[in-house]
Amino acid sequence: MDSVNRRYDIDWLRVFALCLLIIYHVSIVFQPWAYFIHFVQSAKPVESIWLLMGLVNIWRIPLLFIISGMGIAFAMRRRDWKELLKDRTKRILLPLIFGSLFIVPAHGYFYQLFMGLDHVYFPNPGHLWFLSNIFIYVLFLSPAFFYIKRNPDNILLKLFKRALNYPLVLYLITIPFIFEAELVVTPEQGFTGYAYTAHGFWLGLLAFFSGFLFISVGDAFSEAVGKIKGIALAIAISLYLIRLILFQFGGPLYLIVIESWSWLFAIFGFGASYLNQPSKKLTYLSKAVYPVYILHMIFLFASSELILTKPDHVDHVHTIVAIEPNSQAEKAMLLIGDQLTTKFEDWEPGVPIDINVNRKEDYFKISIIPDDEGKIGAAFGPIPYFIPNFKDSDITMLAAFFQFIIINIMTFIGCFMCYEFIKRINWLRPMFGIKPMLVKK
C-alpha cells in the first residue's frame, strides 16, 4: 500500500499475532496432550502455561484471519483481479506448495527422531493449513470484494459506516459467528479446533470477510474500536475469568464468541491508539515474520530434540474406521472408533496377540488371532497417534519452565538466522513469500 495510507498498527498486530503463534506452539510441547496433535512432548508438563495460552486461544486464529482480510483490502487498492490473483499465488500458493514438500517433512523428521520412529517422507501442509484457507478465500470472495471496490457507495458499506457512529453496535458482528459456532462446532472438537476442521474454515471465512470490511470503511472502524477499547477489555477479562473458573476453559459457545470478539476489539482499539507509527524494527519484522512463521516448526522440533528428555518407548495407537462382517474384529466385539494400542509389524498369521483397547472412557484388553494374511478384518485411520512414555524423572517444574524459555529462544534465533540466509538468495525468496530482488543489468 502507499506509505501515506499505511496502517502501521496492522503491521504491528500481524507481527504480534504470528510471534504469539510460535510461543503458543512451544507451549503445546509442555502440555500432556501434545501427542494428540502430533507434537513432541515434554516428560514434565507445565500446565500452568495454559492459563495464558487458554486466554489467547479463542482469538489468536481469528485475529490472523481478520488481518489477512485487511491485507487483501490494502492489496486491492492498486491491483485489478488478475493482478491480485497473480500476487496471491506468488505470496501464498507458492510458499504453501514449497512448505508442504520440504518444510513440513523437515520438521516431521525431527518429530520422528524425537519419538524414535522410522523416518518416513510425508509431504503435507501441516501448520501451513492457514495458507490454504486464505488462498481459497481469495478465490471465493474476490468477486464480492471487487464489486465492493467498484461500488463504494453500496448499501452494505453505507449501513456499516452509519452503525459505527454507535461503536458498541460492533458487537452485532458476533451474531454470524455465534450461529457458525452453534451449527458447526462439535463437542469433541471444541471452539479452538481450527486446523483442518469445518469450523476453522467457516470461522476463517467470516473473519477474513470482516477484516476486508473493516478496511473498506476507511478510518471508521479504527475510530470505533478506539472508543470502546476499555469497555471491550473489561468485558473480555470478565468473560475469561468466568470461562476459567466456572467452565475450565469451556462454556457456552455464545459466551466464547463474545469474549473472543471483546479481546479482538480491545486489541485493534489499543493498536490503533498506540501502534500506528513507523519504526525501523517494524520495517524489519514485517518482512521477516512470514518466513519465520513458515520455518518455525523446524526449529521448534529441532530445539526440543536437543533439550528435552526422549521417550523410553512410544505406543502406537490406531483408530478403527471400518469393520468387515464376520471378521475377527467383529467376533471380538470391536467397534468403529475404538483405539487399539499395537504395532502391526508384531502381528503374525494365526498367532494370538493381546491388544489394549480404548473405547471412549473405557480401557480393556482383548486377545485376537489374525487371519492367514495377518489381518483382523478392520480398517484403520491412515495416521496413528504416537503416545510417548517416559521413565520416572526428577525434573522439577521450574526446570521444565526453563526448558520452555530456552526452546522459545532457540526457535526464534534459528528462524531469524535462517531468514537472514534466505533473503540473500534470490531464487529462494519467493518460496518464503518474499519478493525477489531486482537484479541490475
mmCIF file of N, CA, C and O in Angstrom, residues 4 16 172 226 263 327 370 436:
data_model
loop_
_atom_site.group_PDB
_atom_site.id
_atom_site.type_symbol
_atom_site.label_atom_id
_atom_site.label_comp_id
_atom_site.label_asym_id
_atom_site.label_seq_id
_atom_site.Cartn_x
_atom_site.Cartn_y
_atom_site.Cartn_z
ATOM 1 N N VAL A 4 1.637 6.758 2.443
ATOM 2 C CA VAL A 4 0.814 7.762 3.095
ATOM 3 C C VAL A 4 -0.420 7.136 3.735
ATOM 4 O O VAL A 4 -0.993 7.672 4.661
ATOM 5 N N PHE A 16 2.820 -9.310 15.908
ATOM 6 C CA PHE A 16 2.434 -9.803 17.229
ATOM 7 C C PHE A 16 1.707 -11.136 17.128
ATOM 8 O O PHE A 16 2.010 -12.088 17.863
ATOM 9 N N LEU A 172 -22.697 -6.503 17.262
ATOM 10 C CA LEU A 172 -23.605 -7.237 16.373
ATOM 11 C C LEU A 172 -22.825 -8.152 15.431
ATOM 12 O O LEU A 172 -23.383 -9.121 14.888
ATOM 13 N N GLY A 226 -11.364 2.286 18.897
ATOM 14 C CA GLY A 226 -10.620 3.151 19.809
ATOM 15 C C GLY A 226 -11.493 3.689 20.926
ATOM 16 O O GLY A 226 -11.028 3.876 22.057
ATOM 17 N N TRP A 263 -11.852 -9.399 23.102
ATOM 18 C CA TRP A 263 -10.392 -9.305 23.020
ATOM 19 C C TRP A 263 -9.973 -8.648 21.709
ATOM 20 O O TRP A 263 -9.068 -7.794 21.681
ATOM 21 N N SER A 327 -15.790 -60.857 10.588
ATOM 22 C CA SER A 327 -14.334 -60.839 10.723
ATOM 23 C C SER A 327 -13.931 -61.098 12.170
ATOM 24 O O SER A 327 -14.766 -61.134 13.079
ATOM 25 N N PRO A 370 -5.018 -62.964 14.354
ATOM 26 C CA PRO A 370 -5.035 -62.505 12.960
ATOM 27 C C PRO A 370 -5.254 -63.660 11.993
ATOM 28 O O PRO A 370 -4.899 -64.814 12.285
ATOM 29 N N PRO A 436 11.372 -11.276 -4.977
ATOM 30 C CA PRO A 436 12.778 -11.360 -5.404
ATOM 31 C C PRO A 436 13.382 -9.986 -5.590
ATOM 32 O O PRO A 436 12.679 -9.005 -5.898
#
